[in-house]
Short mmCIF file of C-alpha atoms and ligand atoms in Angstrom, two decimals:
data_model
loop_
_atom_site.label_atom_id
_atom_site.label_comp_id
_atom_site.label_asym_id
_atom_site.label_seq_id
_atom_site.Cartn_x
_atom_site.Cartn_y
_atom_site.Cartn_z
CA UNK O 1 -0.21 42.49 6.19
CA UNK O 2 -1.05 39.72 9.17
CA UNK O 3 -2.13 36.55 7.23
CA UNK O 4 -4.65 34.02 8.98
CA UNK O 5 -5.69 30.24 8.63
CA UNK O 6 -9.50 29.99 8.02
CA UNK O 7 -11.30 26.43 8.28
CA UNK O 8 -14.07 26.15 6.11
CA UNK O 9 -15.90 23.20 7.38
CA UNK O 10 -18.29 21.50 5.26
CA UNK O 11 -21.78 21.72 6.36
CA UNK O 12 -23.59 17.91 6.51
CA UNK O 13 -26.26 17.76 3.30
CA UNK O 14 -29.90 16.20 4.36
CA UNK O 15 -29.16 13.08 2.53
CA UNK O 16 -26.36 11.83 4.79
CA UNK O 17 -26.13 8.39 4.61
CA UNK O 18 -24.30 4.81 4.84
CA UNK O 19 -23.45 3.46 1.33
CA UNK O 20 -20.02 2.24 1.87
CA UNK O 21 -19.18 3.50 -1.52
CA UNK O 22 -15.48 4.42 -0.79
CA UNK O 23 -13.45 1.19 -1.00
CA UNK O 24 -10.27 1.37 0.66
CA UNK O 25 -11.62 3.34 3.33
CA UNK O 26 -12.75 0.99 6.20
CA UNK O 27 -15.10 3.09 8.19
CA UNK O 28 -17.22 3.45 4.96
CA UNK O 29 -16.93 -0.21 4.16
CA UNK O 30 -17.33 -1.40 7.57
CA UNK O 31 -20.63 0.96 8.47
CA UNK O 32 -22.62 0.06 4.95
CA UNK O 33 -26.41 0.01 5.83
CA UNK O 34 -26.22 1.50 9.03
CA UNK O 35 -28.53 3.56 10.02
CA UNK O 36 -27.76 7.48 9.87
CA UNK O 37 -28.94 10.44 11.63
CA UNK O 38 -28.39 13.33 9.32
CA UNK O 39 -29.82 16.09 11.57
CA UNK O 40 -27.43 14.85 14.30
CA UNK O 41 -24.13 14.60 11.97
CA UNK O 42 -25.22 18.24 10.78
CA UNK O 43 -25.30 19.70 14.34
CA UNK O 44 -21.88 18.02 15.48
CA UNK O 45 -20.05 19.47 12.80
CA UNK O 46 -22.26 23.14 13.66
CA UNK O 47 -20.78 22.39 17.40
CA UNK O 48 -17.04 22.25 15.80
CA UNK O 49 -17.18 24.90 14.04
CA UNK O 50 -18.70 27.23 16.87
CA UNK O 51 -16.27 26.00 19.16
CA UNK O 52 -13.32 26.94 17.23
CA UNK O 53 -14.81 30.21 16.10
CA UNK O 54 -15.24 31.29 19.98
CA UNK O 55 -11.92 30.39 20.48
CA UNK O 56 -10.78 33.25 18.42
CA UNK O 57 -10.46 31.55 15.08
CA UNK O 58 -11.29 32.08 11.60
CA UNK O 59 -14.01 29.89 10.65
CA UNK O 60 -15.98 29.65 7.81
CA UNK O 61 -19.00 27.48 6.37
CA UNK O 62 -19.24 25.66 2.85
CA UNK O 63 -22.56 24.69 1.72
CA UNK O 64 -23.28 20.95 0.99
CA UNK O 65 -23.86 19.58 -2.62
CA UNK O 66 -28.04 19.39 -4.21
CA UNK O 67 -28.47 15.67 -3.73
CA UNK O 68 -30.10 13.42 -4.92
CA UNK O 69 -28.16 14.32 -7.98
CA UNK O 70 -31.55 13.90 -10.49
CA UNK O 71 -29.29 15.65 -12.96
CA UNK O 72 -26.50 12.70 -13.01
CA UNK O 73 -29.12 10.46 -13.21
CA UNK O 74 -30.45 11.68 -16.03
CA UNK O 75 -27.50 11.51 -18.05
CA UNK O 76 -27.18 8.12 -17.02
CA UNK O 77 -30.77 7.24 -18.68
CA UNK O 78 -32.97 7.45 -16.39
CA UNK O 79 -35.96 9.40 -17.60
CA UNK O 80 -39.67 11.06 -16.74
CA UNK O 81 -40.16 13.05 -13.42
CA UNK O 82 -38.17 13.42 -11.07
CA UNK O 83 -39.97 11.05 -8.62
CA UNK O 84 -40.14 8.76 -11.93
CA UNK O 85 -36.35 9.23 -11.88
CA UNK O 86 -35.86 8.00 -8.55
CA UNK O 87 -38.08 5.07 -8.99
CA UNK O 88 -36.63 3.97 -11.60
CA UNK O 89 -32.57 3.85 -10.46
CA UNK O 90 -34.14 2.52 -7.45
CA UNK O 91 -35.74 -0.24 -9.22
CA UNK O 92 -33.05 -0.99 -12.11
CA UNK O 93 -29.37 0.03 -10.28
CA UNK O 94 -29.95 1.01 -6.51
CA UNK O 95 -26.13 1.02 -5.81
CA UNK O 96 -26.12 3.93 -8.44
CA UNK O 97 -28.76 5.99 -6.68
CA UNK O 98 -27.00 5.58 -3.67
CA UNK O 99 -23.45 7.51 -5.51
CA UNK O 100 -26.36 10.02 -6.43
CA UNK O 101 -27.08 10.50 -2.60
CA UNK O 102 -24.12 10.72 -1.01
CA UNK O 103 -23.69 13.64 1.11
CA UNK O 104 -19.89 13.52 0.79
CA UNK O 105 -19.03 17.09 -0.04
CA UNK O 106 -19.15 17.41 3.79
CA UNK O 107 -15.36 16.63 3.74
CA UNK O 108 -13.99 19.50 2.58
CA UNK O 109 -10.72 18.80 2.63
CA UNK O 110 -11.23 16.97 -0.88
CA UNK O 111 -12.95 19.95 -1.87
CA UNK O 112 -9.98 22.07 -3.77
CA UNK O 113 -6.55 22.59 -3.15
CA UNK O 114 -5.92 26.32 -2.44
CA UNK O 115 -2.60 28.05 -2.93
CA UNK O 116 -2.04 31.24 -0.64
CA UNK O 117 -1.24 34.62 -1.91
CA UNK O 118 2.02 34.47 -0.33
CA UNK O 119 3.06 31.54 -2.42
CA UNK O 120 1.66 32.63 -6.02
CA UNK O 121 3.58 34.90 -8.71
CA UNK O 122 0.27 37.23 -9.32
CA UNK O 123 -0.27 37.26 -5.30
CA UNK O 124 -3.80 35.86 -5.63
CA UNK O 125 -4.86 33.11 -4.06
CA UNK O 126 -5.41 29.92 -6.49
CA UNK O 127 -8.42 27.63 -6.07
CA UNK O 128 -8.43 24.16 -7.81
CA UNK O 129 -11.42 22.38 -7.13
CA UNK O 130 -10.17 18.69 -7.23
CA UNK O 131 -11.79 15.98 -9.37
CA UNK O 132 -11.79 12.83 -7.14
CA UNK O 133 -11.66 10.81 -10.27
CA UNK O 134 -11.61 8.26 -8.18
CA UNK O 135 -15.12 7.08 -6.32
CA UNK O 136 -17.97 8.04 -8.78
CA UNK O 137 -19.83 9.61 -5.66
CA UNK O 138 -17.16 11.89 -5.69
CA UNK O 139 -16.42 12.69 -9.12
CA UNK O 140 -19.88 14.64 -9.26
CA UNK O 141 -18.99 17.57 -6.80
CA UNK O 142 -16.79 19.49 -8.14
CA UNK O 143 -18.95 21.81 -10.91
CA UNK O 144 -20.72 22.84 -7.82
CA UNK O 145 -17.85 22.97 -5.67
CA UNK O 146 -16.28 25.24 -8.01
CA UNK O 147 -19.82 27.37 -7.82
CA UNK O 148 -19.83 27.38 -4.04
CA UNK O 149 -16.36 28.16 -3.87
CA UNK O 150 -16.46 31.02 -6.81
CA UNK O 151 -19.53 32.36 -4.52
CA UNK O 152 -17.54 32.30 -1.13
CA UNK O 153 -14.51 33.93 -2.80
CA UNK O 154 -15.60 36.24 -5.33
CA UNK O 155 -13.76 39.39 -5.87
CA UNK O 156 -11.04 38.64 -8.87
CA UNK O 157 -9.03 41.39 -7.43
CA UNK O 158 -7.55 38.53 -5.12
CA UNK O 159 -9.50 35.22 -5.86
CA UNK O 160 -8.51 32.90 -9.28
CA UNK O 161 -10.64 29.79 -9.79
CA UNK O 162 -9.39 26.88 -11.86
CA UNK O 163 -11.11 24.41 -13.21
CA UNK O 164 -10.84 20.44 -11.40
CA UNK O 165 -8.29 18.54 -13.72
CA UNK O 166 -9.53 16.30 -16.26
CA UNK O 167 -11.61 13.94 -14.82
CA UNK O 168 -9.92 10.53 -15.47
CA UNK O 169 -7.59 8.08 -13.09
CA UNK O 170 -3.56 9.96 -14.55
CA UNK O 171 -5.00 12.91 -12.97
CA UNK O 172 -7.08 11.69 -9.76
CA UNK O 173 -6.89 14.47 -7.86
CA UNK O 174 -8.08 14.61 -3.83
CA UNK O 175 -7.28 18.17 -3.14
CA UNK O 176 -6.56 19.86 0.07
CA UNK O 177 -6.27 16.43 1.78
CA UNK O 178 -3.05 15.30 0.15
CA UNK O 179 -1.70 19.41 0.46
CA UNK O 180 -0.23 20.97 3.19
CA UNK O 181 1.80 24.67 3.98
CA UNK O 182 4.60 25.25 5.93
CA UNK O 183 5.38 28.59 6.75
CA UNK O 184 6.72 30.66 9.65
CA UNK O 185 4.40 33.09 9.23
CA UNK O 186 1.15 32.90 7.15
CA UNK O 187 1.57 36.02 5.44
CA UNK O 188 5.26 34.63 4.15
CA UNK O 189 6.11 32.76 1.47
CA UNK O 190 5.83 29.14 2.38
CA UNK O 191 6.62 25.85 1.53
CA UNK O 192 3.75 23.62 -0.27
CA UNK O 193 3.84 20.18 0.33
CA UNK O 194 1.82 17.37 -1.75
CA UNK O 195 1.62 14.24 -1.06
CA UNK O 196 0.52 11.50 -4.10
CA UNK O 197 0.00 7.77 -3.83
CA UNK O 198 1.23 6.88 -7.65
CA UNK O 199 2.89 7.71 -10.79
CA UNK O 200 0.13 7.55 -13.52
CA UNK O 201 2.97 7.66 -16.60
CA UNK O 202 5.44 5.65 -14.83
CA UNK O 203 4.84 1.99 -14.07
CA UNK O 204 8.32 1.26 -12.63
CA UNK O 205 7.05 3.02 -9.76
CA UNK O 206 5.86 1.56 -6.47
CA UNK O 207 2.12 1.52 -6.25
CA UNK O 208 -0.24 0.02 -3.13
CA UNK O 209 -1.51 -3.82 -4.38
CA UNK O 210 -4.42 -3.93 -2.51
CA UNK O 211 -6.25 -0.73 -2.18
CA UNK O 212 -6.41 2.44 -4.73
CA UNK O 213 -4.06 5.03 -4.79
CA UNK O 214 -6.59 7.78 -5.70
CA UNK O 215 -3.74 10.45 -6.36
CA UNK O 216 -1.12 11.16 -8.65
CA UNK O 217 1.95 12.74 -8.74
CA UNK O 218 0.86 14.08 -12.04
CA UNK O 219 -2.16 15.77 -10.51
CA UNK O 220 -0.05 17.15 -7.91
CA UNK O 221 2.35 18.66 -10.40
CA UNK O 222 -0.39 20.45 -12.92
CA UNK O 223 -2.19 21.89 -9.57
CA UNK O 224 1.43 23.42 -8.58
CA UNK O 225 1.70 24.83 -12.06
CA UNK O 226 -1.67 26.33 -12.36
CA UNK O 227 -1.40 27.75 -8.79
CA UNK O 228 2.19 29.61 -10.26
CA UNK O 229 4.00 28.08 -7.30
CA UNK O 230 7.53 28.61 -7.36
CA UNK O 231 9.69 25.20 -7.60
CA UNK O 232 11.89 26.28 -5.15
CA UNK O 233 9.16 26.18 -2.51
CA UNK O 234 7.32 22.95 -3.50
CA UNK O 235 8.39 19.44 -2.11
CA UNK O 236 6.63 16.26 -3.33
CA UNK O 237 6.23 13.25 -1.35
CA UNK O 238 4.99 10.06 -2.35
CA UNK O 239 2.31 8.25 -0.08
CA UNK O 240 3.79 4.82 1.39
CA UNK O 241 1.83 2.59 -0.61
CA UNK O 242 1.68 0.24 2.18
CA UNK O 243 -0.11 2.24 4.25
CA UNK O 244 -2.54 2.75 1.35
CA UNK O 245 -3.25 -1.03 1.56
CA UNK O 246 -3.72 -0.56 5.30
CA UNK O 247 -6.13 1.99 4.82
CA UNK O 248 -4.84 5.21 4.88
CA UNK O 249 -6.54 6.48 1.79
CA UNK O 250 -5.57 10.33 2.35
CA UNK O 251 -2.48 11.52 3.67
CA UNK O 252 -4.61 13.33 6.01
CA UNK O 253 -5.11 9.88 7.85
CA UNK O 254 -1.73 9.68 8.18
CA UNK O 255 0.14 13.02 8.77
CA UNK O 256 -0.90 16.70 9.47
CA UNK O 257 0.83 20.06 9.32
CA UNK O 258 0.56 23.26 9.85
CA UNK O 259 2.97 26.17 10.16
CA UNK O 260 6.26 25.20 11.07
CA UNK O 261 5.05 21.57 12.61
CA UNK O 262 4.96 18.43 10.78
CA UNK O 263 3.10 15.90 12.68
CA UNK O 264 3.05 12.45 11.22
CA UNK O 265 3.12 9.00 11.84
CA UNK O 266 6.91 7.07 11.08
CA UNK O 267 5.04 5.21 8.26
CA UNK O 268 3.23 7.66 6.11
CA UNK O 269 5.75 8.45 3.37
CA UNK O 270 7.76 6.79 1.33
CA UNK O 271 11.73 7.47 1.67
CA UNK O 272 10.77 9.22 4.99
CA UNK O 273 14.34 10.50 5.68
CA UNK O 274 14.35 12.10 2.33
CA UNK O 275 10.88 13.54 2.91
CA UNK O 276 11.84 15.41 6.41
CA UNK O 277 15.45 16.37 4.90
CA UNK O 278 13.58 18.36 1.99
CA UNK O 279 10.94 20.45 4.29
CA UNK O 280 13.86 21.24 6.79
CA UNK O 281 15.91 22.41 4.11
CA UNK O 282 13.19 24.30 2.43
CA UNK O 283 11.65 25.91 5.85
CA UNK O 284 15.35 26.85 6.29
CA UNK O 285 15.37 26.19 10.26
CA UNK O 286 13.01 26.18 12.99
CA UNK O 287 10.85 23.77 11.75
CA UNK O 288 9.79 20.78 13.82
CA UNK O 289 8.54 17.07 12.95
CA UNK O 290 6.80 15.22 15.54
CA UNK O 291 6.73 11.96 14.27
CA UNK O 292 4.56 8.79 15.86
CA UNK O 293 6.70 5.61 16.30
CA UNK O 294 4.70 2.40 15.44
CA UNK O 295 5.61 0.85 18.75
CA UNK O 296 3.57 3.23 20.35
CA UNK O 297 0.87 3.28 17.80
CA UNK O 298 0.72 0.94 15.15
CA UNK O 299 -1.36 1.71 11.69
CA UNK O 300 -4.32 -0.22 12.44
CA UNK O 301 -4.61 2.74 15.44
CA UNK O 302 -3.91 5.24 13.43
CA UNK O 303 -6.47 4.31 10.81
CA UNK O 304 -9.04 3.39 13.53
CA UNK O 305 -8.66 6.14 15.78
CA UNK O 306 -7.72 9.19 13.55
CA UNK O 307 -4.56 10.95 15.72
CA UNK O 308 -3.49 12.07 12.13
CA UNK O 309 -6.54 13.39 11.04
CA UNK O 310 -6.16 16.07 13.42
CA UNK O 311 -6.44 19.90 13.03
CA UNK O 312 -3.23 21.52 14.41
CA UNK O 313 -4.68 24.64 15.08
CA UNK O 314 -2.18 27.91 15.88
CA UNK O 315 -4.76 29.52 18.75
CA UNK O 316 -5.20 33.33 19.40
CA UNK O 317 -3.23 32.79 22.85
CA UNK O 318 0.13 31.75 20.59
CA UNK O 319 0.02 28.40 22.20
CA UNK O 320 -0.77 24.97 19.66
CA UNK O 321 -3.87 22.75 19.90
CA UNK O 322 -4.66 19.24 18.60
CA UNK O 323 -8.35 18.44 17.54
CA UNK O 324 -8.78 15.10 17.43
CA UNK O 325 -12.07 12.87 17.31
CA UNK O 326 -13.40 11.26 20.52
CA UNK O 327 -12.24 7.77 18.59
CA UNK O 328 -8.96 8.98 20.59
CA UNK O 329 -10.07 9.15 23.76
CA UNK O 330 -11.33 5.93 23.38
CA UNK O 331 -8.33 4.07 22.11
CA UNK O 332 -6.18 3.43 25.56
CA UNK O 333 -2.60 3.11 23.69
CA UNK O 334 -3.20 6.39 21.39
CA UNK O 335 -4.75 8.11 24.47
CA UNK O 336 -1.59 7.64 26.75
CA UNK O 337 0.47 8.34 23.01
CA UNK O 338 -1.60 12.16 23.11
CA UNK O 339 -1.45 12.63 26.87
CA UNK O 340 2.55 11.82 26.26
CA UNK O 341 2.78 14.44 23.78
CA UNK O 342 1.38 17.28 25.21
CA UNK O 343 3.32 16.64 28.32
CA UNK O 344 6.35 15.98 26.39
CA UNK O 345 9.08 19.01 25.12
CA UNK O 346 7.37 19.64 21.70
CA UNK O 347 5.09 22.84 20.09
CA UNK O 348 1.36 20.73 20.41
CA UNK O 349 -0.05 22.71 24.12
CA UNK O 350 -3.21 20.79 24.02
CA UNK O 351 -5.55 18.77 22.47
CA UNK O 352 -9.20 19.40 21.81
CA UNK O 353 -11.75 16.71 21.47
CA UNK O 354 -14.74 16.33 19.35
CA UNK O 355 -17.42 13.86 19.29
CA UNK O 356 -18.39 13.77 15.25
CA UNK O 357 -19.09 9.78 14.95
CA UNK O 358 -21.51 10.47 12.58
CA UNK O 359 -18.85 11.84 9.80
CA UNK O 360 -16.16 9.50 11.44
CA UNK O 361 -18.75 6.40 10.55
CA UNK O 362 -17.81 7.05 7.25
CA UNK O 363 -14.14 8.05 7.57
CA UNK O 364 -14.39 11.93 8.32
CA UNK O 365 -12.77 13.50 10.87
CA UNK O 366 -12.23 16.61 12.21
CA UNK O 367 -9.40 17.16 9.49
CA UNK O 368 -11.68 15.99 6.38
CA UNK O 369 -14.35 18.28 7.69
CA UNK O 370 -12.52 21.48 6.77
CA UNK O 371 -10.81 23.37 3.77
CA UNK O 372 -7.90 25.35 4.93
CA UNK O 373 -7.87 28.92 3.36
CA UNK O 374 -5.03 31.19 4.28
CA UNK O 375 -6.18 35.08 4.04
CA UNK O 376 -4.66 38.27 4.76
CA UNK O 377 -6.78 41.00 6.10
CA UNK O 378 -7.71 42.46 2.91
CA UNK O 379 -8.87 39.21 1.32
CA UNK O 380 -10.96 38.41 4.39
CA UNK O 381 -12.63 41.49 3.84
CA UNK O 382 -13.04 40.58 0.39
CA UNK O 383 -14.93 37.18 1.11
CA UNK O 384 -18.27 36.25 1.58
CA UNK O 385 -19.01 38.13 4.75
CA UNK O 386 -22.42 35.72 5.18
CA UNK O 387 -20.43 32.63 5.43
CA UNK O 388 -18.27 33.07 8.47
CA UNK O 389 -19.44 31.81 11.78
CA UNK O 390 -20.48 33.65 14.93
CA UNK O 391 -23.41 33.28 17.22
CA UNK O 392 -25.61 34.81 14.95
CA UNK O 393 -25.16 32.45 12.06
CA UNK O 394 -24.68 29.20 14.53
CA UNK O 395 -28.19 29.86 15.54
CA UNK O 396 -29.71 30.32 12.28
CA UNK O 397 -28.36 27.12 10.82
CA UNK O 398 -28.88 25.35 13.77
CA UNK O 399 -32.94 26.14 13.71
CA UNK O 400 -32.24 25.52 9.68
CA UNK O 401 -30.95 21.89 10.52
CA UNK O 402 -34.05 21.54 13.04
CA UNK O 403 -36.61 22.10 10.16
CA UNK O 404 -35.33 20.66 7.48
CA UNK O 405 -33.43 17.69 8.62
CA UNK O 406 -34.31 14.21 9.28
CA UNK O 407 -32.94 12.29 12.28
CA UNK O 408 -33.15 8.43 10.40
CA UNK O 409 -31.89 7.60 7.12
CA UNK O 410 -31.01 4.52 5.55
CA UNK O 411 -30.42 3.51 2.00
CA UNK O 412 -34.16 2.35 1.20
CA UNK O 413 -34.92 6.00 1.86
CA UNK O 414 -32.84 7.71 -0.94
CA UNK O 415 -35.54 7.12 -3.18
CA UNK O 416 -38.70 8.51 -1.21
CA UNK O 417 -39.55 11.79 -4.09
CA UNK O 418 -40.45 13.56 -0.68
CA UNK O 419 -36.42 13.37 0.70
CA UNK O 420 -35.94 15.51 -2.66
CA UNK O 421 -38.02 18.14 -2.39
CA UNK O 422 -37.05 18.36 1.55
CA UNK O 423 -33.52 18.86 -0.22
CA UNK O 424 -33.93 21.24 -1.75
CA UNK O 425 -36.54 23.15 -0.16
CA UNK O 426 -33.64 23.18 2.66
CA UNK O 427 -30.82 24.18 0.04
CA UNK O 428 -32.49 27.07 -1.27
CA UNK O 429 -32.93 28.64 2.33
CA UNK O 430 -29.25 28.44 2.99
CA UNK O 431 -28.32 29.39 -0.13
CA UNK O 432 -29.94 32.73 1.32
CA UNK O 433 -28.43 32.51 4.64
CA UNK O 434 -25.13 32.38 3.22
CA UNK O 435 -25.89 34.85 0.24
CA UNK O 436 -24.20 32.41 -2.52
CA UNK O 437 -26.95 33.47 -4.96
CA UNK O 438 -27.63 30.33 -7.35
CA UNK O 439 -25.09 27.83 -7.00
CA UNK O 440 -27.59 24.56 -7.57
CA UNK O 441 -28.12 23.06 -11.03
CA UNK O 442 -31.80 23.01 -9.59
CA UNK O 443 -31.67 27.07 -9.21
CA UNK O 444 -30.84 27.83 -12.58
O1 SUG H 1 -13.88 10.02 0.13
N1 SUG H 1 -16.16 8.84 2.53
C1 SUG H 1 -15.17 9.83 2.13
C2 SUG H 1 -14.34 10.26 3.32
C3 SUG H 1 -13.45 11.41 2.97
C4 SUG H 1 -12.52 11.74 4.08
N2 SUG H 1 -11.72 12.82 3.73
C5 SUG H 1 -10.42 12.98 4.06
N3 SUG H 1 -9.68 12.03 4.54
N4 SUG H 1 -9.89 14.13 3.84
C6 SUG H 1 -14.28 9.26 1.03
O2 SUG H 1 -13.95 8.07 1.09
C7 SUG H 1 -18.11 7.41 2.24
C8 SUG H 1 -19.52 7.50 1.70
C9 SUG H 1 -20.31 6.27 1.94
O3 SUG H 1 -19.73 5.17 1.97
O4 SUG H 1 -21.55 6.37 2.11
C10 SUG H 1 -17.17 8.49 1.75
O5 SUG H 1 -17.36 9.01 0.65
#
């Protein structure tokens, strides 16, 4: 049966914000207390997503997080109504509102890691959502992740949800961005790749000095025997820690893949050599690894510009595109690197370039945006038919975004009781649009 890659792209919640919450990632530590635009960071990911689906490609939406999280803070204490709530964090511990705010389930990519059918002994395809241990902000999504994702993919027939690790720092987990599949063909059995930053039971291990390593190997290893993988099709590689330090949080930052093609910069992995000779030997030929020297871009590029956080996209027409952030077209040595490559005698055709400085403000791009879900025909059929995008639905999110959304927010207004109720006023619309049924603690 043909087999296809589906983006789900993470739709931009009405609270999207500044906080620089997520140390070790620059963009987020560099933009804290700017000033964001929510309804414009909601429309440029919209503008991706259409793009891509009018191209011919399978492209689905996931449905942001109920924030501010009133139910988090709660549990941490704070007490009365819900505006009383908000006063009060905002008063006593406004760094902790702030992790209540965050719209940060836009980035997908950390929302689960997701096993094809292909891959798994019972031929369903395996959802983990992932904890992100890591960054409190982060640690809160995945209950409703798990919701929205159960919702999205519903039919047991060919859909098994896990539940996200245990939530502590031996099994930081950040999902699909640390996860990649090789494959000739989608509908084959393929080779999974994850990529951790540390050992959590081994200290004789290297680790990055400077900056967190949010994921470890152990993680990696439970998710692989949850999903029923089959050893023989699994490699694992371990971050290069000193790219960690440089900022490469993700391996997404650093590297991308996607059916036979392994793009990646020279740095990203430790034992490199190692790393390449396992994937060729496991894709058994025809596989190709474009890798970035750092004479032609260094890591401070990479990191500031995003090249790796790239979608390499297999298009409709057979030929390969590259969609990279506009953060590339305006970095003069990694623009000549792309212009070089596409000319050049490898698989990438083209490349495809978005403006989403909003999400890239606070180190999304176009790769973070989206959770990759490989489908075969019958299991496309079997999804949520409401959540895929075509003109119809781009137009009815797009006037959704126009009512609800606010074009100015900054951290002093995470605590206005109004921003809540414009929340979820605008939550339980789309949770109509998109037919999830009630996937919000504030729903049930
Ligand atoms: O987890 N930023 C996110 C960015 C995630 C990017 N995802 C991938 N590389 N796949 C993070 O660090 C910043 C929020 C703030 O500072 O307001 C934030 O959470």
């Amino acid at each position: 049966m043909k087999a296809f890659e589906a983006n789900f792209d993470g739709l931009v919640g009405p609270t999207h914000n500044y906080a620089g919450l997520s140390f070790g990632n620059v963009a987020s530590q560099n933009n804290q207390a700017n000033i964001a635009n929510p309804k414009k960071a909601a429309l440029q990911g919209l503008t991706k997503m259409k793009t891509l689906a009018d191209m011919g490609l399978v492209q689905g939406v996931l449905a942001p997080q109920e924030r501010p999280d009133i139910h988090t803070l709660r549990k941490l204490g704070f007490s009365g109504t819900d505006a009383e709530v908000l006063a009060k964090a905002a008063k006593e511990a406004p760094r902790i509102l702030a992790t209540c705010c965050s719209a940060s389930s836009m980035w997908t990519a950390n929302a689960a890691t997701i096993s094809p059918s292909a891959d798994t002994a019972d031929k369903k395809v395996h959802f983990t959502p992932a904890n992100l241990s890591n960054k409190f902000h982060r640690s809160i999504e995945h209950t409703v992740t798990g919701n929205i994702l159960k919702a999205t993919f519903s039919d047991s027939d060919y859909f098994e949800h896990h539940q996200a690790l245990p939530s502590v720092d031996h099994f930081g987990d950040e999902g699909a961005a640390n996860h990649t599949r090789f494959c000739h063909e989608y509908g084959e059995q393929g080779v999974e790749f994850f990529v951790y930053g540390k050992h959590a039971f081994d200290s004789s291990q290297r680790a990055p000095q400077k900056y967190p390593a949010r994921h470890t190997i152990e993680a990696s290893q439970a998710v692989a025997r949850l999903h029923q993988l089959n050893a023989e099709h699994v490699v694992y590689a371990q971050q290069n820690p000193d790219v960690i330090d440089a900022g490469v949080f993700h391996n997404d930052v650093i590297a991308v893949g996607n059916a036979n093609i392994l793009f990646c910069h020279q740095q990203a992995f430790l034992d490199q050599q190692s790393v390449k000779a396992q994937l060729s030997q496991k894709m058994g030929g025809d596989f190709h690894i474009i890798e970035a020297p750092t004479e032609l871009v260094s890591v401070e590029d990479a990191v500031s510009s995003y090249l790796f956080n790239s979608q390499l996209l297999s298009l409709p027409t057979g030929k390969t595109a590259l969609v990279v952030p506009q953060e590339c077209d305006n970095n003069p040595r990694v623009k000549a690197y792309l212009e070089s490559l596409v000319s050049g005698n490898n698989p990438i055709d083209q490349t495809l370039v978005f403006d989403l400085k909003q999400s890239m403000s606070n180190g999304g791009g176009p790769a973070c945006l989206r959770l990759r879900v490989v489908l075969n025909e019958a299991e496309i059929k079997a999804a949520n038919a409401a959540t895929f995008m075509n003109q119809s639905l781009f137009d009815r999110l797009s006037l959704w975004v126009g009512n609800h959304y606010r074009d100015r927010l900054t951290e002093q207004d995470l605590a206005d009781p109004q921003l809540l109720i414009e929340s979820r006023t605008a939550l339980d619309e789309l949770t109509q649009i998109l037919e999830l049924g009630s996937v919000y603690p504030f729903q049930q």
